[in-house]
């Protein structure tokens, strides 16, 4: 008679990168291998009315650039038709003004200047990012880099967040494969917290916390320049980080060769996640350094790409405490994904 393996005891782990406590409570869930999305993403293949499809460019907000620069483009970077911030400054002091924040009786106020861009990853509606080959995904990554380099010329911009929402429940309003870039006049609190936590670890150990995260038990897949892990204190089940092997503080230091290498690993991880977890909605975010990071911060600031499949909800405990409850230990998630073979 088969016996049920013993349930692991709950434990709390603190992430040295995000400075966040996570409760691992496997008794609250089924076996890790049984985790599947309850609302798999099934992209709408109706391209006739999609403004992101090739031939419908006139329906979009203004274009910033396309690759290649001809009618048969492979990707386009455009302005967001409904931007969160305005690319036109309302305050009178111009682009290089660093004193546009004001303290009112209720709190700080900063002019809502920024850039909100969309990266259309493919001209074909039915093609998803994971369907592209590594060099094509590399082109998308280099488009991020190119746009970051353009925006860095504006002194008012402090941080650029690159992110992708895949699936309606992950925040995507369009089913055509795309990602977004939001350039902010502030450094977000979570970024400051991450840098402070990494600084504390560096001061205590003399080492970068990201450079130290690789572990055989947490490793999923690796390439010449990158490796993927289930982080030690994963906030979410089957959360994945893709990390440069070499210490690098800014995502836009990525070169063409490494972009293709990262494209291949990202493709593999997205394919594995879709196969194992029933094609879940997901988010990915590139965590990089603020634009004006100082030389003293470079030794402990290390960029990485975080992928979060939408498998569990966030409730009152998480919102109230800032702690998360994860029913899947990361070494269990890593083992499942590491041993999974998928066609590429």
mmCIF file of C-alpha atoms in Angstrom:
data_model
loop_
_atom_site.group_PDB
_atom_site.id
_atom_site.type_symbol
_atom_site.label_atom_id
_atom_site.label_comp_id
_atom_site.label_asym_id
_atom_site.label_seq_id
_atom_site.Cartn_x
_atom_site.Cartn_y
_atom_site.Cartn_z
ATOM 1 C CA UNK A 1 0.000 0.000 0.000
ATOM 2 C CA UNK A 2 1.301 3.438 -0.967
ATOM 3 C CA UNK A 3 1.936 5.776 1.912
ATOM 4 C CA UNK A 4 1.451 9.513 1.965
ATOM 5 C CA UNK A 5 4.786 11.317 2.355
ATOM 6 C CA UNK A 6 5.068 13.282 5.578
ATOM 7 C CA UNK A 7 4.032 16.915 5.409
ATOM 8 C CA UNK A 8 6.850 19.379 5.956
ATOM 9 C CA UNK A 9 6.504 21.628 8.973
ATOM 10 C CA UNK A 10 5.734 25.315 8.465
ATOM 11 C CA UNK A 11 8.617 27.748 8.621
ATOM 12 C CA UNK A 12 9.311 31.435 8.136
ATOM 13 C CA UNK A 13 12.047 32.670 5.821
ATOM 14 C CA UNK A 14 13.340 36.178 5.281
ATOM 15 C CA UNK A 15 14.419 37.158 1.789
ATOM 16 C CA UNK A 16 17.788 38.988 1.926
ATOM 17 C CA UNK A 17 16.943 40.706 -1.366
ATOM 18 C CA UNK A 18 13.398 41.991 -0.805
ATOM 19 C CA UNK A 19 13.634 42.106 3.023
ATOM 20 C CA UNK A 20 10.277 40.329 3.140
ATOM 21 C CA UNK A 21 9.207 37.531 5.492
ATOM 22 C CA UNK A 22 7.416 34.567 3.929
ATOM 23 C CA UNK A 23 5.483 31.822 5.733
ATOM 24 C CA UNK A 24 5.846 28.419 4.080
ATOM 25 C CA UNK A 25 2.809 26.381 5.039
ATOM 26 C CA UNK A 26 2.535 23.270 2.842
ATOM 27 C CA UNK A 27 -0.294 21.798 4.943
ATOM 28 C CA UNK A 28 -2.582 24.457 3.428
ATOM 29 C CA UNK A 29 -2.322 22.989 -0.062
ATOM 30 C CA UNK A 30 -2.191 19.864 -2.173
ATOM 31 C CA UNK A 31 1.005 18.238 -3.379
ATOM 32 C CA UNK A 32 3.282 20.691 -5.208
ATOM 33 C CA UNK A 33 3.066 18.650 -8.413
ATOM 34 C CA UNK A 34 -0.722 19.019 -8.391
ATOM 35 C CA UNK A 35 -0.653 22.814 -8.607
ATOM 36 C CA UNK A 36 -2.443 23.976 -11.754
ATOM 37 C CA UNK A 37 -3.960 27.237 -12.846
ATOM 38 C CA UNK A 38 -7.731 27.320 -12.336
ATOM 39 C CA UNK A 39 -8.079 29.934 -15.055
ATOM 40 C CA UNK A 40 -5.648 29.064 -17.853
ATOM 41 C CA UNK A 41 -4.984 31.827 -20.316
ATOM 42 C CA UNK A 42 -6.502 31.190 -23.746
ATOM 43 C CA UNK A 43 -5.499 34.062 -26.008
ATOM 44 C CA UNK A 44 -8.183 35.552 -28.245
ATOM 45 C CA UNK A 45 -7.146 34.836 -31.813
ATOM 46 C CA UNK A 46 -9.454 37.416 -33.371
ATOM 47 C CA UNK A 47 -6.991 39.866 -34.912
ATOM 48 C CA UNK A 48 -9.374 41.810 -37.141
ATOM 49 C CA UNK A 49 -10.007 44.489 -34.530
ATOM 50 C CA UNK A 50 -6.669 44.337 -32.665
ATOM 51 C CA UNK A 51 -4.698 47.582 -32.953
ATOM 52 C CA UNK A 52 -1.438 45.774 -32.160
ATOM 53 C CA UNK A 53 -1.626 43.565 -35.271
ATOM 54 C CA UNK A 54 0.364 44.426 -38.373
ATOM 55 C CA UNK A 55 -1.746 46.532 -40.721
ATOM 56 C CA UNK A 56 -3.620 48.217 -37.853
ATOM 57 C CA UNK A 57 -0.853 50.604 -36.843
ATOM 58 C CA UNK A 58 -3.119 53.603 -37.491
ATOM 59 C CA UNK A 59 -5.281 52.540 -34.540
ATOM 60 C CA UNK A 60 -2.401 52.872 -32.075
ATOM 61 C CA UNK A 61 -0.846 55.731 -30.164
ATOM 62 C CA UNK A 62 2.263 57.284 -31.758
ATOM 63 C CA UNK A 63 5.168 54.989 -32.570
ATOM 64 C CA UNK A 64 8.569 55.486 -30.932
ATOM 65 C CA UNK A 65 10.497 52.974 -33.067
ATOM 66 C CA UNK A 66 10.090 49.653 -34.841
ATOM 67 C CA UNK A 67 12.431 46.761 -35.632
ATOM 68 C CA UNK A 68 13.281 46.521 -38.456
ATOM 69 C CA UNK A 69 12.395 50.073 -39.546
ATOM 70 C CA UNK A 70 10.187 49.078 -42.480
ATOM 71 C CA UNK A 71 6.542 47.995 -43.083
ATOM 72 C CA UNK A 72 7.309 44.326 -42.306
ATOM 73 C CA UNK A 73 8.224 44.978 -38.699
ATOM 74 C CA UNK A 74 8.894 42.301 -36.082
ATOM 75 C CA UNK A 75 8.323 44.472 -33.009
ATOM 76 C CA UNK A 76 7.190 47.997 -32.282
ATOM 77 C CA UNK A 77 7.589 50.338 -29.317
ATOM 78 C CA UNK A 78 4.705 52.801 -29.045
ATOM 79 C CA UNK A 79 3.273 55.248 -26.562
ATOM 80 C CA UNK A 80 0.545 53.854 -24.315
ATOM 81 C CA UNK A 81 -2.829 55.140 -25.476
ATOM 82 C CA UNK A 82 -3.937 55.390 -21.836
ATOM 83 C CA UNK A 83 -0.740 56.382 -19.998
ATOM 84 C CA UNK A 84 -0.440 56.372 -16.217
ATOM 85 C CA UNK A 85 1.853 59.426 -16.422
ATOM 86 C CA UNK A 86 2.140 62.369 -18.794
ATOM 87 C CA UNK A 87 5.181 62.803 -21.037
ATOM 88 C CA UNK A 88 4.458 66.536 -21.086
ATOM 89 C CA UNK A 89 5.600 68.407 -17.996
ATOM 90 C CA UNK A 90 3.033 70.659 -16.386
ATOM 91 C CA UNK A 91 5.454 72.371 -13.989
ATOM 92 C CA UNK A 92 7.292 75.441 -15.322
ATOM 93 C CA UNK A 93 10.892 74.550 -14.537
ATOM 94 C CA UNK A 94 11.669 72.257 -17.480
ATOM 95 C CA UNK A 95 13.034 68.771 -18.007
ATOM 96 C CA UNK A 96 16.005 68.993 -15.675
ATOM 97 C CA UNK A 97 14.137 70.174 -12.619
ATOM 98 C CA UNK A 98 14.877 68.016 -9.565
ATOM 99 C CA UNK A 99 12.874 70.124 -7.123
ATOM 100 C CA UNK A 100 9.367 69.486 -8.415
ATOM 101 C CA UNK A 101 8.258 67.665 -5.255
ATOM 102 C CA UNK A 102 6.307 69.633 -2.687
ATOM 103 C CA UNK A 103 5.241 68.840 0.858
ATOM 104 C CA UNK A 104 1.580 69.619 1.368
ATOM 105 C CA UNK A 105 -0.342 69.283 4.608
ATOM 106 C CA UNK A 106 -1.269 65.728 3.602
ATOM 107 C CA UNK A 107 2.021 64.487 2.145
ATOM 108 C CA UNK A 108 4.503 64.834 -0.697
ATOM 109 C CA UNK A 109 3.336 65.738 -4.208
ATOM 110 C CA UNK A 110 5.399 65.223 -7.364
ATOM 111 C CA UNK A 111 4.392 66.345 -10.854
ATOM 112 C CA UNK A 112 3.093 63.352 -12.822
ATOM 113 C CA UNK A 113 5.749 63.460 -15.520
ATOM 114 C CA UNK A 114 6.897 60.168 -16.972
ATOM 115 C CA UNK A 115 6.790 57.822 -19.932
ATOM 116 C CA UNK A 116 4.397 54.899 -20.318
ATOM 117 C CA UNK A 117 5.319 52.800 -23.349
ATOM 118 C CA UNK A 118 4.133 49.537 -24.894
ATOM 119 C CA UNK A 119 6.419 46.985 -26.558
ATOM 120 C CA UNK A 120 4.470 44.981 -29.147
ATOM 121 C CA UNK A 121 6.493 41.773 -29.203
ATOM 122 C CA UNK A 122 5.181 40.274 -32.444
ATOM 123 C CA UNK A 123 3.103 41.406 -35.438
ATOM 124 C CA UNK A 124 1.017 38.201 -35.348
ATOM 125 C CA UNK A 125 -1.912 38.036 -32.931
ATOM 126 C CA UNK A 126 -1.772 34.304 -32.232
ATOM 127 C CA UNK A 127 1.968 34.255 -31.435
ATOM 128 C CA UNK A 128 3.024 34.504 -27.798
ATOM 129 C CA UNK A 129 6.438 35.535 -26.456
ATOM 130 C CA UNK A 130 7.331 31.910 -25.707
ATOM 131 C CA UNK A 131 6.611 31.000 -29.361
ATOM 132 C CA UNK A 132 9.423 33.240 -30.590
ATOM 133 C CA UNK A 133 12.899 31.842 -31.071
ATOM 134 C CA UNK A 134 15.700 32.929 -28.694
ATOM 135 C CA UNK A 135 17.057 35.580 -31.072
ATOM 136 C CA UNK A 136 13.582 37.101 -31.509
ATOM 137 C CA UNK A 137 13.071 37.226 -27.738
ATOM 138 C CA UNK A 138 16.553 38.739 -27.598
ATOM 139 C CA UNK A 139 15.333 41.467 -29.968
ATOM 140 C CA UNK A 140 12.535 42.274 -27.499
ATOM 141 C CA UNK A 141 15.056 42.505 -24.661
ATOM 142 C CA UNK A 142 17.318 44.761 -26.721
ATOM 143 C CA UNK A 143 14.286 46.955 -27.485
ATOM 144 C CA UNK A 144 13.857 47.417 -23.724
ATOM 145 C CA UNK A 145 17.530 48.391 -23.512
ATOM 146 C CA UNK A 146 17.278 50.823 -26.420
ATOM 147 C CA UNK A 147 14.259 52.564 -24.941
ATOM 148 C CA UNK A 148 15.902 52.743 -21.491
ATOM 149 C CA UNK A 149 18.930 54.423 -23.042
ATOM 150 C CA UNK A 150 16.649 56.996 -24.701
ATOM 151 C CA UNK A 151 14.773 57.769 -21.484
ATOM 152 C CA UNK A 152 17.912 58.028 -19.334
ATOM 153 C CA UNK A 153 18.591 61.366 -21.034
ATOM 154 C CA UNK A 154 15.770 62.903 -18.967
ATOM 155 C CA UNK A 155 17.135 63.914 -15.568
ATOM 156 C CA UNK A 156 13.628 63.930 -14.092
ATOM 157 C CA UNK A 157 13.295 60.158 -14.568
ATOM 158 C CA UNK A 158 14.609 58.171 -11.591
ATOM 159 C CA UNK A 159 13.514 54.596 -12.288
ATOM 160 C CA UNK A 160 12.268 52.553 -15.264
ATOM 161 C CA UNK A 161 10.068 49.519 -14.606
ATOM 162 C CA UNK A 162 9.845 46.923 -17.386
ATOM 163 C CA UNK A 163 7.015 44.443 -16.936
ATOM 164 C CA UNK A 164 4.748 42.010 -18.750
ATOM 165 C CA UNK A 165 1.188 41.059 -17.830
ATOM 166 C CA UNK A 166 0.056 37.838 -19.523
ATOM 167 C CA UNK A 167 -3.635 37.089 -19.160
ATOM 168 C CA UNK A 168 -6.597 39.166 -18.026
ATOM 169 C CA UNK A 169 -6.323 38.106 -14.381
ATOM 170 C CA UNK A 170 -2.654 39.165 -14.446
ATOM 171 C CA UNK A 171 -3.631 42.663 -15.576
ATOM 172 C CA UNK A 172 -3.434 42.405 -19.374
ATOM 173 C CA UNK A 173 -6.132 44.400 -21.163
ATOM 174 C CA UNK A 174 -4.972 43.190 -24.605
ATOM 175 C CA UNK A 175 -4.448 39.545 -25.560
ATOM 176 C CA UNK A 176 -1.893 40.384 -28.274
ATOM 177 C CA UNK A 177 1.549 39.623 -26.822
ATOM 178 C CA UNK A 178 3.097 42.792 -25.422
ATOM 179 C CA UNK A 179 4.991 44.223 -22.476
ATOM 180 C CA UNK A 180 5.210 47.675 -20.945
ATOM 181 C CA UNK A 181 7.720 50.196 -19.646
ATOM 182 C CA UNK A 182 6.788 52.798 -17.046
ATOM 183 C CA UNK A 183 9.378 55.506 -16.390
ATOM 184 C CA UNK A 184 8.929 57.238 -13.057
ATOM 185 C CA UNK A 185 10.020 60.562 -11.508
ATOM 186 C CA UNK A 186 10.619 58.742 -8.213
ATOM 187 C CA UNK A 187 12.399 55.627 -6.963
ATOM 188 C CA UNK A 188 9.561 53.302 -5.822
ATOM 189 C CA UNK A 189 9.604 52.226 -2.144
ATOM 190 C CA UNK A 190 10.018 48.543 -3.039
ATOM 191 C CA UNK A 191 13.151 49.402 -5.026
ATOM 192 C CA UNK A 192 14.599 51.435 -2.148
ATOM 193 C CA UNK A 193 13.784 48.584 0.248
ATOM 194 C CA UNK A 194 15.487 46.079 -2.065
ATOM 195 C CA UNK A 195 18.634 48.190 -2.338
ATOM 196 C CA UNK A 196 18.761 48.807 1.424
ATOM 197 C CA UNK A 197 18.334 45.094 2.125
ATOM 198 C CA UNK A 198 21.080 44.190 -0.347
ATOM 199 C CA UNK A 199 23.308 46.879 1.179
ATOM 200 C CA UNK A 200 22.768 45.429 4.664
ATOM 201 C CA UNK A 201 23.699 41.954 3.429
ATOM 202 C CA UNK A 202 26.798 43.365 1.700
ATOM 203 C CA UNK A 203 27.890 45.222 4.827
ATOM 204 C CA UNK A 204 27.526 42.044 6.883
ATOM 205 C CA UNK A 205 29.143 39.598 4.451
ATOM 206 C CA UNK A 206 31.093 41.643 1.909
ATOM 207 C CA UNK A 207 29.188 39.825 -0.833
ATOM 208 C CA UNK A 208 26.297 40.548 -3.185
ATOM 209 C CA UNK A 209 23.136 38.759 -2.017
ATOM 210 C CA UNK A 210 22.072 37.982 -5.610
ATOM 211 C CA UNK A 211 25.480 36.528 -6.505
ATOM 212 C CA UNK A 212 25.039 34.131 -3.569
ATOM 213 C CA UNK A 213 21.527 32.856 -4.283
ATOM 214 C CA UNK A 214 22.464 29.996 -6.590
ATOM 215 C CA UNK A 215 21.912 26.628 -4.921
ATOM 216 C CA UNK A 216 21.758 23.131 -6.379
ATOM 217 C CA UNK A 217 18.411 22.496 -4.688
ATOM 218 C CA UNK A 218 16.898 25.750 -5.977
ATOM 219 C CA UNK A 219 18.343 25.645 -9.502
ATOM 220 C CA UNK A 220 15.944 25.050 -12.403
ATOM 221 C CA UNK A 221 17.980 25.591 -15.599
ATOM 222 C CA UNK A 222 21.133 27.451 -16.555
ATOM 223 C CA UNK A 223 22.979 28.751 -19.602
ATOM 224 C CA UNK A 224 26.388 30.275 -20.268
ATOM 225 C CA UNK A 225 25.405 33.687 -18.917
ATOM 226 C CA UNK A 226 22.238 33.161 -16.820
ATOM 227 C CA UNK A 227 20.660 30.768 -14.348
ATOM 228 C CA UNK A 228 17.080 30.343 -13.142
ATOM 229 C CA UNK A 229 16.034 29.479 -9.603
ATOM 230 C CA UNK A 230 13.060 29.199 -7.320
ATOM 231 C CA UNK A 231 14.170 31.834 -4.782
ATOM 232 C CA UNK A 232 14.865 30.739 -1.208
ATOM 233 C CA UNK A 233 12.043 32.865 0.234
ATOM 234 C CA UNK A 234 9.601 32.785 -2.703
ATOM 235 C CA UNK A 235 6.567 34.932 -1.974
ATOM 236 C CA UNK A 236 4.441 32.962 -4.451
ATOM 237 C CA UNK A 237 4.208 29.287 -5.468
ATOM 238 C CA UNK A 238 6.458 28.502 -8.436
ATOM 239 C CA UNK A 239 7.952 32.000 -8.443
ATOM 240 C CA UNK A 240 11.063 32.064 -10.651
ATOM 241 C CA UNK A 241 14.066 34.381 -10.892
ATOM 242 C CA UNK A 242 16.400 34.544 -13.898
ATOM 243 C CA UNK A 243 19.746 36.017 -12.867
ATOM 244 C CA UNK A 244 22.912 37.090 -14.725
ATOM 245 C CA UNK A 245 25.907 34.997 -13.693
ATOM 246 C CA UNK A 246 28.204 38.005 -13.857
ATOM 247 C CA UNK A 247 27.557 40.808 -11.405
ATOM 248 C CA UNK A 248 25.632 43.523 -13.241
ATOM 249 C CA UNK A 249 23.732 46.424 -11.679
ATOM 250 C CA UNK A 250 21.811 47.717 -14.704
ATOM 251 C CA UNK A 251 19.668 45.698 -17.116
ATOM 252 C CA UNK A 252 20.706 48.011 -19.957
ATOM 253 C CA UNK A 253 24.275 46.665 -19.707
ATOM 254 C CA UNK A 254 22.907 43.632 -21.585
ATOM 255 C CA UNK A 255 24.634 43.040 -24.934
ATOM 256 C CA UNK A 256 23.287 41.264 -28.024
ATOM 257 C CA UNK A 257 24.975 37.927 -27.290
ATOM 258 C CA UNK A 258 23.678 37.794 -23.732
ATOM 259 C CA UNK A 259 20.229 38.919 -24.897
ATOM 260 C CA UNK A 260 19.944 35.842 -27.133
ATOM 261 C CA UNK A 261 21.193 33.640 -24.295
ATOM 262 C CA UNK A 262 18.616 35.140 -21.939
ATOM 263 C CA UNK A 263 15.959 34.797 -24.636
ATOM 264 C CA UNK A 264 16.585 31.061 -24.840
ATOM 265 C CA UNK A 265 16.359 30.568 -21.081
ATOM 266 C CA UNK A 266 13.262 32.762 -20.777
ATOM 267 C CA UNK A 267 11.587 30.778 -23.551
ATOM 268 C CA UNK A 268 12.402 27.479 -21.822
ATOM 269 C CA UNK A 269 11.125 28.676 -18.430
ATOM 270 C CA UNK A 270 7.870 30.047 -19.887
ATOM 271 C CA UNK A 271 7.309 26.759 -21.754
ATOM 272 C CA UNK A 272 7.933 24.733 -18.586
ATOM 273 C CA UNK A 273 5.644 26.969 -16.541
ATOM 274 C CA UNK A 274 2.842 26.681 -19.117
ATOM 275 C CA UNK A 275 3.185 22.900 -19.321
ATOM 276 C CA UNK A 276 3.393 22.204 -15.593
ATOM 277 C CA UNK A 277 0.903 24.795 -14.363
ATOM 278 C CA UNK A 278 -1.768 24.649 -17.089
ATOM 279 C CA UNK A 279 -0.771 27.821 -18.949
ATOM 280 C CA UNK A 280 -1.347 30.211 -16.044
ATOM 281 C CA UNK A 281 -1.670 33.968 -16.290
ATOM 282 C CA UNK A 282 1.624 35.458 -15.142
ATOM 283 C CA UNK A 283 3.589 38.626 -14.581
ATOM 284 C CA UNK A 284 7.248 39.215 -15.159
ATOM 285 C CA UNK A 285 9.229 42.193 -13.928
ATOM 286 C CA UNK A 286 12.805 43.303 -14.509
ATOM 287 C CA UNK A 287 14.306 44.504 -11.225
ATOM 288 C CA UNK A 288 17.177 46.838 -12.021
ATOM 289 C CA UNK A 289 18.973 49.729 -10.351
ATOM 290 C CA UNK A 290 17.757 53.329 -10.225
ATOM 291 C CA UNK A 291 19.185 55.446 -13.031
ATOM 292 C CA UNK A 292 21.227 57.642 -10.702
ATOM 293 C CA UNK A 293 22.704 54.811 -8.638
ATOM 294 C CA UNK A 294 26.012 55.793 -7.022
ATOM 295 C CA UNK A 295 29.339 54.027 -7.480
ATOM 296 C CA UNK A 296 29.236 52.903 -3.846
ATOM 297 C CA UNK A 297 25.956 51.053 -4.514
ATOM 298 C CA UNK A 298 27.186 49.106 -7.546
ATOM 299 C CA UNK A 299 28.927 46.257 -5.620
ATOM 300 C CA UNK A 300 25.662 45.050 -4.064
ATOM 301 C CA UNK A 301 23.108 46.044 -6.730
ATOM 302 C CA UNK A 302 22.407 43.163 -9.149
ATOM 303 C CA UNK A 303 19.526 43.076 -11.641
ATOM 304 C CA UNK A 304 17.271 40.058 -12.197
ATOM 305 C CA UNK A 305 14.040 39.061 -13.927
ATOM 306 C CA UNK A 306 11.194 37.802 -11.708
ATOM 307 C CA UNK A 307 8.326 35.640 -13.022
ATOM 308 C CA UNK A 308 5.167 35.128 -10.937
ATOM 309 C CA UNK A 309 2.491 32.691 -12.162
ATOM 310 C CA UNK A 310 -0.948 33.667 -10.883
ATOM 311 C CA UNK A 311 -1.913 30.559 -8.888
ATOM 312 C CA UNK A 312 -3.065 31.965 -5.543
ATOM 313 C CA UNK A 313 -4.745 35.166 -4.473
ATOM 314 C CA UNK A 314 -3.502 37.871 -2.144
ATOM 315 C CA UNK A 315 -5.744 38.300 0.910
ATOM 316 C CA UNK A 316 -6.123 40.492 3.947
ATOM 317 C CA UNK A 317 -3.200 38.947 5.810
ATOM 318 C CA UNK A 318 -0.760 39.719 2.996
ATOM 319 C CA UNK A 319 -2.145 43.215 2.453
ATOM 320 C CA UNK A 320 -2.143 43.998 6.156
ATOM 321 C CA UNK A 321 1.179 42.478 7.221
ATOM 322 C CA UNK A 322 3.347 42.675 4.133
ATOM 323 C CA UNK A 323 4.141 38.982 4.714
ATOM 324 C CA UNK A 324 3.095 36.253 2.290
ATOM 325 C CA UNK A 325 1.933 32.685 2.798
ATOM 326 C CA UNK A 326 3.367 30.256 0.260
ATOM 327 C CA UNK A 327 2.058 26.660 0.241
ATOM 328 C CA UNK A 328 4.963 25.374 -1.900
ATOM 329 C CA UNK A 329 8.565 25.173 -0.694
ATOM 330 C CA UNK A 330 10.904 26.517 -3.399
ATOM 331 C CA UNK A 331 13.095 23.409 -3.527
ATOM 332 C CA UNK A 332 9.979 21.341 -4.317
ATOM 333 C CA UNK A 333 8.971 23.770 -7.079
ATOM 334 C CA UNK A 334 12.522 23.835 -8.459
ATOM 335 C CA UNK A 335 12.759 20.032 -8.551
ATOM 336 C CA UNK A 336 9.469 19.721 -10.456
ATOM 337 C CA UNK A 337 10.458 22.326 -13.040
ATOM 338 C CA UNK A 338 14.057 21.121 -13.291
ATOM 339 C CA UNK A 339 12.997 17.548 -14.077
ATOM 340 C CA UNK A 340 10.290 18.596 -16.563
ATOM 341 C CA UNK A 341 11.158 18.125 -20.228
ATOM 342 C CA UNK A 342 9.311 20.267 -22.761
ATOM 343 C CA UNK A 343 9.663 20.566 -26.556
ATOM 344 C CA UNK A 344 11.334 23.788 -27.634
#
